[in-house]
Amino acid sequence: MDFTETDEERDLRAAVAAIAASYGSEYYLRCAREGRHTHEMWKAMGQAGFLGVNVAEEHGGGGGGLVELSIVCEEAAAQGAPLLLVLVSAAISAEVIGEFGSEELRRRWLPGLADGSTKVVFAITEPEAGSNTHRMATRADRDGDDWVLTGTKHYISGTDDAEAVLVVARTGKAPDGKARLSLFVVPVDSPGLTRTPLPVDLIAPDKQHVLHFDDVRVPAGNLVGAEGDGFRQVFRGLNPERITGAALGVGIARFALAKAADYARTRQVWDTPIGAHQGVSHPLARARIETELAALMTRKAAWLHDRGMPAGEESNMAKYAAAEAATHAVEAAMQTHGGNGLASEYGLIPYWGMARLMQVAPVNREMILNHVAQHGLGLPRSY
């Protein structure tokens, strides 16, 4: 197995890092603390073609896959500017619409997703359903040439900065009694769709919302693929979300470790750099090992996905490993900084919040352990 990146991949890393570094953590944190979006950086990344590296060339994209999109996510985060909406707009929505959408839907949405001028976010989470999509209550009923959506979605990221939402809804029952799911592209300005802010203490530019669908009508052409094919479509999108989420975590870990190593080299106590002490250096070295291991699993999962091979367990493992690595790296960085680890000047706390979020969402670590136990070890299903 060759672990060497291609020249094109190395060039992509360098180009993404250059743009992200021109904005950097100061820009990202300023946007987060002021409650505004990172529009300037998003636009620059889109115009350079980086937000659409996984979109087909015929629709204005780069014609690549998850390997390339993961590089984009990782390198932006490694410069202190993680772009969370890439996980839903580019990784989920672009992948699902590109794979299953009609030619009309592809022409309508993919060019904007490719150049960053359009965002399509994703709505699946419901408070009563949790990780059990069979308990989903949001439904879509056929009415003539339209579908009518009714229900509520929680913790939906970025709907205040998107043109549409890719919504998962029930469209009947299968013979075994389980829900049949379908996916719909719903413009955010559709009558009957309302958005309520969901306050969280996470310091990030991207906000969370509750979405209410009160008899929201969408044309039949907004159905993605075949009615009732939603399970297959959802999982086609969730693996890319996990893979790019893992890449984001790897990038955050790299950013935190770089800051910590620089501080440990330059901060002196009694004429000795604090990095000379094993109590400081060992936690950072351990976090670096975890980060490199997570990066390898992330690359494997992306490689498998791009070749149409099963990647469910690898995607979950990558996301789990990267969330753990990022959390441990930021915590080690905070400990290295001592009291300064809590100071706004050093800007570590927001990245701890983002890393800690990755242990909970988009799938929590306990559900990943359930997946690995069942599918990787052949153990009885526990839930």
Tab-separated table of C-alpha atoms in Angstrom:
chain	number	residue	atom	x	y	z
A	1	MET	CA	0.000	0.000	0.000
A	2	ASP	CA	1.349	3.396	-1.006
A	3	PHE	CA	0.835	6.109	1.619
A	4	THR	CA	2.499	8.794	-0.510
A	5	GLU	CA	0.218	11.577	-1.669
A	6	THR	CA	0.166	12.445	-5.333
A	7	ASP	CA	1.649	15.691	-6.610
A	8	GLU	CA	-1.890	16.938	-7.234
A	9	GLU	CA	-2.910	16.206	-3.644
A	10	ARG	CA	0.159	17.942	-2.240
A	11	ASP	CA	-0.522	20.943	-4.456
A	12	LEU	CA	-4.123	20.979	-3.261
A	13	ARG	CA	-2.993	20.971	0.373
A	14	ALA	CA	-0.614	23.830	-0.218
A	15	ALA	CA	-3.158	25.917	-2.119
A	16	VAL	CA	-5.930	25.415	0.446
A	17	ALA	CA	-3.529	26.141	3.311
A	18	ALA	CA	-2.403	29.360	1.638
A	19	ILE	CA	-5.944	30.709	1.318
A	20	ALA	CA	-6.976	29.542	4.793
A	21	ALA	CA	-3.839	31.032	6.348
A	22	SER	CA	-4.615	34.396	4.775
A	23	TYR	CA	-7.721	34.436	6.986
A	24	GLY	CA	-6.578	32.239	9.877
A	25	SER	CA	-7.764	31.835	13.433
A	26	GLU	CA	-8.040	35.550	14.209
A	27	TYR	CA	-10.532	36.010	11.372
A	28	TYR	CA	-12.421	32.828	12.255
A	29	LEU	CA	-12.707	33.678	15.948
A	30	ARG	CA	-13.682	37.270	15.216
A	31	CYS	CA	-16.543	36.027	13.035
A	32	ALA	CA	-17.569	33.485	15.669
A	33	ARG	CA	-17.570	35.996	18.531
A	34	GLU	CA	-19.395	38.629	16.492
A	35	GLY	CA	-22.021	36.104	15.416
A	36	ARG	CA	-21.395	36.442	11.690
A	37	HIS	CA	-20.567	33.950	8.991
A	38	THR	CA	-17.180	33.384	7.364
A	39	HIS	CA	-18.520	34.583	4.017
A	40	GLU	CA	-15.265	36.099	2.818
A	41	MET	CA	-13.268	32.930	3.308
A	42	TRP	CA	-16.065	30.729	1.951
A	43	LYS	CA	-16.230	32.867	-1.192
A	44	ALA	CA	-12.461	32.724	-1.680
A	45	MET	CA	-12.427	28.960	-1.273
A	46	GLY	CA	-15.330	28.572	-3.666
A	47	GLN	CA	-13.851	30.797	-6.346
A	48	ALA	CA	-10.642	28.768	-6.165
A	49	GLY	CA	-12.681	25.620	-6.834
A	50	PHE	CA	-11.993	23.970	-3.492
A	51	LEU	CA	-15.583	23.681	-2.253
A	52	GLY	CA	-16.552	21.703	-5.336
A	53	VAL	CA	-13.585	19.368	-5.722
A	54	ASN	CA	-15.950	16.377	-5.377
A	55	VAL	CA	-18.560	17.670	-7.849
A	56	ALA	CA	-18.545	16.322	-11.400
A	57	GLU	CA	-16.727	18.478	-13.955
A	58	GLU	CA	-19.841	18.686	-16.143
A	59	HIS	CA	-21.511	20.606	-13.318
A	60	GLY	CA	-18.594	22.942	-12.657
A	61	GLY	CA	-16.719	20.895	-10.076
A	62	GLY	CA	-13.259	19.456	-9.880
A	63	GLY	CA	-14.255	15.889	-10.682
A	64	GLY	CA	-12.510	14.498	-7.600
A	65	GLY	CA	-13.879	12.741	-4.571
A	66	LEU	CA	-13.794	12.495	-0.808
A	67	VAL	CA	-10.005	12.213	-0.720
A	68	GLU	CA	-9.758	15.707	-2.177
A	69	LEU	CA	-12.634	17.167	-0.151
A	70	SER	CA	-11.099	15.765	3.045
A	71	ILE	CA	-7.861	17.561	2.227
A	72	VAL	CA	-9.811	20.815	1.898
A	73	CYS	CA	-11.522	20.289	5.274
A	74	GLU	CA	-8.327	19.296	7.051
A	75	GLU	CA	-6.115	22.068	5.729
A	76	ALA	CA	-8.642	24.836	6.419
A	77	ALA	CA	-9.041	23.593	9.992
A	78	ALA	CA	-5.285	23.241	10.417
A	79	GLN	CA	-5.012	26.977	9.779
A	80	GLY	CA	-7.559	27.670	12.520
A	81	ALA	CA	-10.544	28.200	10.219
A	82	PRO	CA	-12.692	25.038	10.178
A	83	LEU	CA	-15.562	25.313	7.707
A	84	LEU	CA	-18.304	23.260	9.322
A	85	LEU	CA	-20.839	23.684	6.522
A	86	VAL	CA	-18.579	21.824	4.093
A	87	LEU	CA	-19.687	18.685	5.937
A	88	VAL	CA	-23.343	19.188	5.020
A	89	SER	CA	-23.319	21.282	1.858
A	90	ALA	CA	-20.425	19.721	-0.062
A	91	ALA	CA	-20.144	16.311	1.593
A	92	ILE	CA	-23.806	15.361	2.052
A	93	SER	CA	-25.909	17.482	-0.287
A	94	ALA	CA	-23.571	17.575	-3.270
A	95	GLU	CA	-22.864	13.850	-2.983
A	96	VAL	CA	-26.546	12.877	-2.668
A	97	ILE	CA	-27.828	15.207	-5.388
A	98	GLY	CA	-24.945	14.240	-7.660
A	99	GLU	CA	-25.593	10.519	-7.187
A	100	PHE	CA	-29.386	10.340	-7.023
A	101	GLY	CA	-30.812	13.657	-8.196
A	102	SER	CA	-32.583	14.118	-11.508
A	103	GLU	CA	-30.784	15.939	-14.273
A	104	GLU	CA	-32.948	18.955	-13.484
A	105	LEU	CA	-31.914	18.932	-9.809
A	106	ARG	CA	-28.259	18.509	-10.748
A	107	ARG	CA	-28.349	21.442	-13.166
A	108	ARG	CA	-30.196	23.577	-10.623
A	109	TRP	CA	-28.019	22.964	-7.549
A	110	LEU	CA	-24.632	21.450	-8.339
A	111	PRO	CA	-22.988	24.429	-10.117
A	112	GLY	CA	-23.693	26.677	-7.113
A	113	LEU	CA	-22.500	24.024	-4.692
A	114	ALA	CA	-19.349	23.658	-6.791
A	115	ASP	CA	-18.368	27.348	-6.747
A	116	GLY	CA	-19.617	28.034	-3.227
A	117	SER	CA	-22.304	30.495	-4.299
A	118	THR	CA	-25.007	28.134	-3.010
A	119	LYS	CA	-25.345	26.163	0.205
A	120	VAL	CA	-27.730	23.258	0.715
A	121	VAL	CA	-27.813	22.037	4.309
A	122	PHE	CA	-29.210	18.787	5.690
A	123	ALA	CA	-32.182	18.076	7.965
A	124	ILE	CA	-32.632	14.639	9.498
A	125	THR	CA	-32.427	15.013	13.304
A	126	GLU	CA	-35.605	14.856	15.388
A	127	PRO	CA	-35.782	14.867	19.195
A	128	GLU	CA	-38.040	11.811	19.497
A	129	ALA	CA	-36.222	9.742	16.895
A	130	GLY	CA	-32.591	10.104	17.947
A	131	SER	CA	-30.473	7.730	15.878
A	132	ASN	CA	-33.489	5.554	15.033
A	133	THR	CA	-34.698	6.897	11.708
A	134	HIS	CA	-37.653	4.480	11.807
A	135	ARG	CA	-39.106	6.717	14.541
A	136	MET	CA	-38.940	9.806	12.368
A	137	ALA	CA	-42.190	11.814	12.516
A	138	THR	CA	-41.687	14.363	9.716
A	139	ARG	CA	-43.722	13.182	6.760
A	140	ALA	CA	-44.316	14.068	3.139
A	141	ASP	CA	-47.669	13.377	1.489
A	142	ARG	CA	-48.327	13.489	-2.250
A	143	ASP	CA	-50.941	16.048	-3.317
A	144	GLY	CA	-51.326	16.303	-7.075
A	145	ASP	CA	-48.110	17.631	-8.564
A	146	ASP	CA	-46.702	18.554	-5.150
A	147	TRP	CA	-45.409	16.979	-1.984
A	148	VAL	CA	-46.586	18.467	1.317
A	149	LEU	CA	-44.138	18.281	4.249
A	150	THR	CA	-45.177	18.409	7.899
A	151	GLY	CA	-42.974	18.022	10.971
A	152	THR	CA	-40.070	19.401	12.974
A	153	LYS	CA	-36.300	19.052	12.735
A	154	HIS	CA	-33.836	19.951	15.494
A	155	TYR	CA	-30.184	21.015	15.549
A	156	ILE	CA	-30.017	21.875	11.867
A	157	SER	CA	-26.815	23.751	11.040
A	158	GLY	CA	-26.558	26.780	8.812
A	159	THR	CA	-30.137	27.196	7.625
A	160	ASP	CA	-29.804	30.963	8.025
A	161	ASP	CA	-26.986	30.905	5.459
A	162	ALA	CA	-28.368	28.414	2.943
A	163	GLU	CA	-30.613	28.526	-0.092
A	164	ALA	CA	-32.172	25.107	0.493
A	165	VAL	CA	-32.430	22.199	2.901
A	166	LEU	CA	-32.136	18.534	1.968
A	167	VAL	CA	-34.935	17.085	4.114
A	168	VAL	CA	-35.466	13.462	5.124
A	169	ALA	CA	-39.160	12.603	5.541
A	170	ARG	CA	-41.468	9.600	5.833
A	171	THR	CA	-43.430	8.718	2.713
A	172	GLY	CA	-45.309	5.670	3.945
A	173	LYS	CA	-44.505	2.257	5.378
A	174	ALA	CA	-42.710	-0.751	3.976
A	175	PRO	CA	-44.349	-4.219	4.121
A	176	ASP	CA	-42.439	-4.953	7.343
A	177	GLY	CA	-43.995	-1.909	8.983
A	178	LYS	CA	-40.836	0.200	8.995
A	179	ALA	CA	-40.856	3.729	7.673
A	180	ARG	CA	-40.169	4.386	4.010
A	181	LEU	CA	-38.023	7.481	3.724
A	182	SER	CA	-37.560	9.941	0.890
A	183	LEU	CA	-35.376	13.005	0.414
A	184	PHE	CA	-36.536	16.415	-0.805
A	185	VAL	CA	-34.770	19.635	-1.731
A	186	VAL	CA	-36.737	22.369	0.042
A	187	PRO	CA	-35.909	26.053	-0.593
A	188	VAL	CA	-35.552	27.912	2.709
A	189	ASP	CA	-38.062	30.574	1.603
A	190	SER	CA	-40.840	28.028	1.051
A	191	PRO	CA	-44.153	29.147	2.587
A	192	GLY	CA	-44.831	27.290	5.810
A	193	LEU	CA	-41.152	26.691	6.618
A	194	THR	CA	-40.119	28.596	9.728
A	195	ARG	CA	-36.782	28.692	11.512
A	196	THR	CA	-36.223	29.169	15.247
A	197	PRO	CA	-32.733	29.793	16.647
A	198	LEU	CA	-31.526	27.078	19.011
A	199	PRO	CA	-29.099	28.757	21.439
A	200	VAL	CA	-25.900	26.876	22.228
A	201	ASP	CA	-22.766	27.995	24.053
A	202	LEU	CA	-20.471	26.793	21.281
A	203	ILE	CA	-18.370	29.678	19.918
A	204	ALA	CA	-18.709	29.164	16.166
A	205	PRO	CA	-19.885	31.143	13.130
A	206	ASP	CA	-22.478	28.520	12.184
A	207	LYS	CA	-25.740	28.582	14.109
A	208	GLN	CA	-28.209	25.851	15.037
A	209	HIS	CA	-31.937	25.996	14.402
A	210	VAL	CA	-35.226	24.212	14.857
A	211	LEU	CA	-37.125	23.899	11.580
A	212	HIS	CA	-40.919	23.710	11.494
A	213	PHE	CA	-42.630	22.390	8.360
A	214	ASP	CA	-46.266	23.466	8.374
A	215	ASP	CA	-47.760	22.034	5.162
A	216	VAL	CA	-44.740	23.072	3.122
A	217	ARG	CA	-45.380	22.434	-0.561
A	218	VAL	CA	-42.578	21.471	-2.913
A	219	PRO	CA	-42.888	20.383	-6.549
A	220	ALA	CA	-42.685	16.676	-7.322
A	221	GLY	CA	-39.425	17.393	-9.135
A	222	ASN	CA	-37.798	18.251	-5.799
A	223	LEU	CA	-37.934	14.597	-4.777
A	224	VAL	CA	-34.405	13.197	-4.905
A	225	GLY	CA	-34.345	9.933	-6.839
A	226	ALA	CA	-37.090	7.392	-6.270
A	227	GLU	CA	-39.767	7.638	-3.604
A	228	GLY	CA	-38.939	5.388	-0.667
A	229	ASP	CA	-35.240	5.133	-1.551
A	230	GLY	CA	-34.253	7.448	1.275
A	231	PHE	CA	-32.365	4.947	3.421
A	232	ARG	CA	-29.895	4.194	0.658
A	233	GLN	CA	-29.559	7.878	-0.171
A	234	VAL	CA	-29.052	8.898	3.458
A	235	PHE	CA	-26.233	6.448	3.968
A	236	ARG	CA	-24.660	7.574	0.714
A	237	GLY	CA	-24.455	11.014	2.344
A	238	LEU	CA	-23.652	10.091	5.945
A	239	ASN	CA	-20.364	8.339	5.203
A	240	PRO	CA	-19.005	11.484	3.469
A	241	GLU	CA	-20.187	13.541	6.442
A	242	ARG	CA	-18.283	11.280	8.822
A	243	ILE	CA	-15.177	11.303	6.617
A	244	THR	CA	-15.057	15.079	6.214
A	245	GLY	CA	-15.913	15.467	9.903
A	246	ALA	CA	-12.908	13.300	10.677
A	247	ALA	CA	-10.757	15.463	8.417
A	248	LEU	CA	-12.011	18.548	10.248
A	249	GLY	CA	-11.030	16.928	13.553
A	250	VAL	CA	-7.572	16.066	12.276
A	251	GLY	CA	-7.113	19.670	11.178
A	252	ILE	CA	-8.218	21.066	14.542
A	253	ALA	CA	-5.798	18.699	16.286
A	254	ARG	CA	-2.948	19.842	14.026
A	255	PHE	CA	-3.775	23.494	14.705
A	256	ALA	CA	-3.853	23.002	18.481
A	257	LEU	CA	-0.621	20.999	18.521
A	258	ALA	CA	1.181	23.598	16.416
A	259	LYS	CA	0.168	26.343	18.850
A	260	ALA	CA	1.122	24.236	21.848
A	261	ALA	CA	4.503	23.223	20.442
A	262	ASP	CA	5.336	26.818	19.606
A	263	TYR	CA	4.377	27.925	23.129
A	264	ALA	CA	6.330	25.070	24.731
A	265	ARG	CA	9.450	25.967	22.754
A	266	THR	CA	9.345	29.683	23.540
A	267	ARG	CA	7.869	29.831	27.050
A	268	GLN	CA	10.731	29.649	29.557
A	269	VAL	CA	10.598	29.123	33.308
A	270	TRP	CA	13.890	29.321	35.220
A	271	ASP	CA	15.797	29.646	31.933
A	272	THR	CA	14.401	26.356	30.559
A	273	PRO	CA	11.748	26.014	27.827
A	274	ILE	CA	8.763	24.233	29.321
A	275	GLY	CA	8.765	21.835	26.387
A	276	ALA	CA	11.932	20.261	27.802
A	277	HIS	CA	9.843	18.731	30.604
A	278	GLN	CA	8.224	15.375	29.938
A	279	GLY	CA	5.111	16.441	31.808
A	280	VAL	CA	4.562	18.929	28.996
A	281	SER	CA	6.032	17.088	26.029
A	282	HIS	CA	4.533	13.633	26.540
A	283	PRO	CA	0.838	14.649	26.356
A	284	LEU	CA	1.588	16.584	23.173
A	285	ALA	CA	3.500	13.654	21.675
A	286	ARG	CA	0.668	11.298	22.580
A	287	ALA	CA	-1.847	13.624	20.925
A	288	ARG	CA	0.288	13.810	17.799
A	289	ILE	CA	0.359	10.009	17.568
A	290	GLU	CA	-3.431	9.893	17.900
A	291	THR	CA	-3.759	12.591	15.230
A	292	GLU	CA	-1.571	10.755	12.730
A	293	LEU	CA	-3.481	7.515	13.296
A	294	ALA	CA	-6.801	9.305	12.789
A	295	ALA	CA	-5.489	10.882	9.586
A	296	LEU	CA	-4.559	7.464	8.202
A	297	MET	CA	-8.012	6.024	8.906
A	298	THR	CA	-9.634	9.109	7.407
A	299	ARG	CA	-7.649	8.684	4.210
A	300	LYS	CA	-8.509	4.975	4.050
A	301	ALA	CA	-12.221	5.666	4.473
A	302	ALA	CA	-12.163	8.367	1.785
A	303	TRP	CA	-10.198	6.102	-0.563
A	304	LEU	CA	-12.715	3.275	-0.142
A	305	HIS	CA	-15.695	5.585	-0.615
A	306	ASP	CA	-14.293	7.067	-3.810
A	307	ARG	CA	-13.926	3.571	-5.279
A	308	GLY	CA	-17.465	2.553	-4.467
A	309	MET	CA	-16.329	0.041	-1.863
A	310	PRO	CA	-17.975	-0.517	1.533
A	311	ALA	CA	-16.722	2.213	3.862
A	312	GLY	CA	-19.257	2.352	6.674
A	313	GLU	CA	-17.112	0.923	9.448
A	314	GLU	CA	-14.014	2.801	8.293
A	315	SER	CA	-15.924	6.093	8.104
A	316	ASN	CA	-17.233	5.629	11.628
A	317	MET	CA	-13.802	4.634	12.923
A	318	ALA	CA	-12.215	7.669	11.302
A	319	LYS	CA	-14.774	10.006	12.825
A	320	TYR	CA	-14.376	8.418	16.261
A	321	ALA	CA	-10.579	8.525	16.161
A	322	ALA	CA	-10.424	12.096	14.898
A	323	ALA	CA	-12.875	13.402	17.507
A	324	GLU	CA	-10.844	11.771	20.269
A	325	ALA	CA	-7.562	13.048	18.816
A	326	ALA	CA	-8.862	16.594	18.414
A	327	THR	CA	-10.248	16.732	21.950
A	328	HIS	CA	-7.060	15.347	23.450
A	329	ALA	CA	-4.889	17.669	21.350
A	330	VAL	CA	-6.782	20.808	22.356
A	331	GLU	CA	-6.836	19.770	26.005
A	332	ALA	CA	-3.081	19.096	25.907
A	333	ALA	CA	-2.573	22.484	24.278
A	334	MET	CA	-4.638	24.190	26.970
A	335	GLN	CA	-2.671	22.414	29.703
A	336	THR	CA	0.596	23.433	28.041
A	337	HIS	CA	-0.519	27.067	28.113
A	338	GLY	CA	-1.492	26.858	31.776
A	339	GLY	CA	-3.730	29.762	32.728
A	340	ASN	CA	-3.239	31.206	29.264
A	341	GLY	CA	-5.104	28.203	27.911
A	342	LEU	CA	-8.290	29.932	29.084
A	343	ALA	CA	-7.333	33.394	27.884
A	344	SER	CA	-9.170	34.848	24.899
A	345	GLU	CA	-5.837	36.097	23.566
A	346	TYR	CA	-4.683	32.535	22.905
A	347	GLY	CA	-7.992	31.411	21.416
A	348	LEU	CA	-8.032	27.738	22.394
A	349	ILE	CA	-11.396	27.371	24.129
A	350	PRO	CA	-13.497	27.713	20.924
A	351	TYR	CA	-11.557	24.873	19.312
A	352	TRP	CA	-12.088	22.728	22.393
A	353	GLY	CA	-15.816	23.301	21.968
A	354	MET	CA	-15.666	22.311	18.303
A	355	ALA	CA	-13.564	19.216	19.075
A	356	ARG	CA	-15.879	18.203	21.916
A	357	LEU	CA	-18.865	18.637	19.609
A	358	MET	CA	-17.326	16.070	17.271
A	359	GLN	CA	-17.676	13.444	20.010
A	360	VAL	CA	-21.431	14.059	20.013
A	361	ALA	CA	-22.370	14.987	16.453
A	362	PRO	CA	-23.149	14.172	13.733
A	363	VAL	CA	-23.140	10.733	15.382
A	364	ASN	CA	-22.033	10.218	18.956
A	365	ARG	CA	-19.152	7.981	19.906
A	366	GLU	CA	-21.418	5.488	21.664
A	367	MET	CA	-23.391	4.820	18.470
A	368	ILE	CA	-20.106	4.385	16.625
A	369	LEU	CA	-19.050	1.800	19.201
A	370	ASN	CA	-22.408	0.062	18.690
A	371	HIS	CA	-21.795	0.014	14.928
A	372	VAL	CA	-18.300	-1.435	15.263
A	373	ALA	CA	-19.425	-4.007	17.847
A	374	GLN	CA	-22.242	-5.210	15.608
A	375	HIS	CA	-20.644	-5.016	12.156
A	376	GLY	CA	-16.968	-5.396	12.947
A	377	LEU	CA	-17.140	-7.938	15.771
A	378	GLY	CA	-20.384	-9.698	14.916
A	379	LEU	CA	-21.861	-9.059	18.355
A	380	PRO	CA	-25.649	-8.972	18.947
A	381	ARG	CA	-27.309	-5.647	18.321
A	382	SER	CA	-27.615	-3.778	21.604
A	383	TYR	CA	-30.305	-1.226	20.767
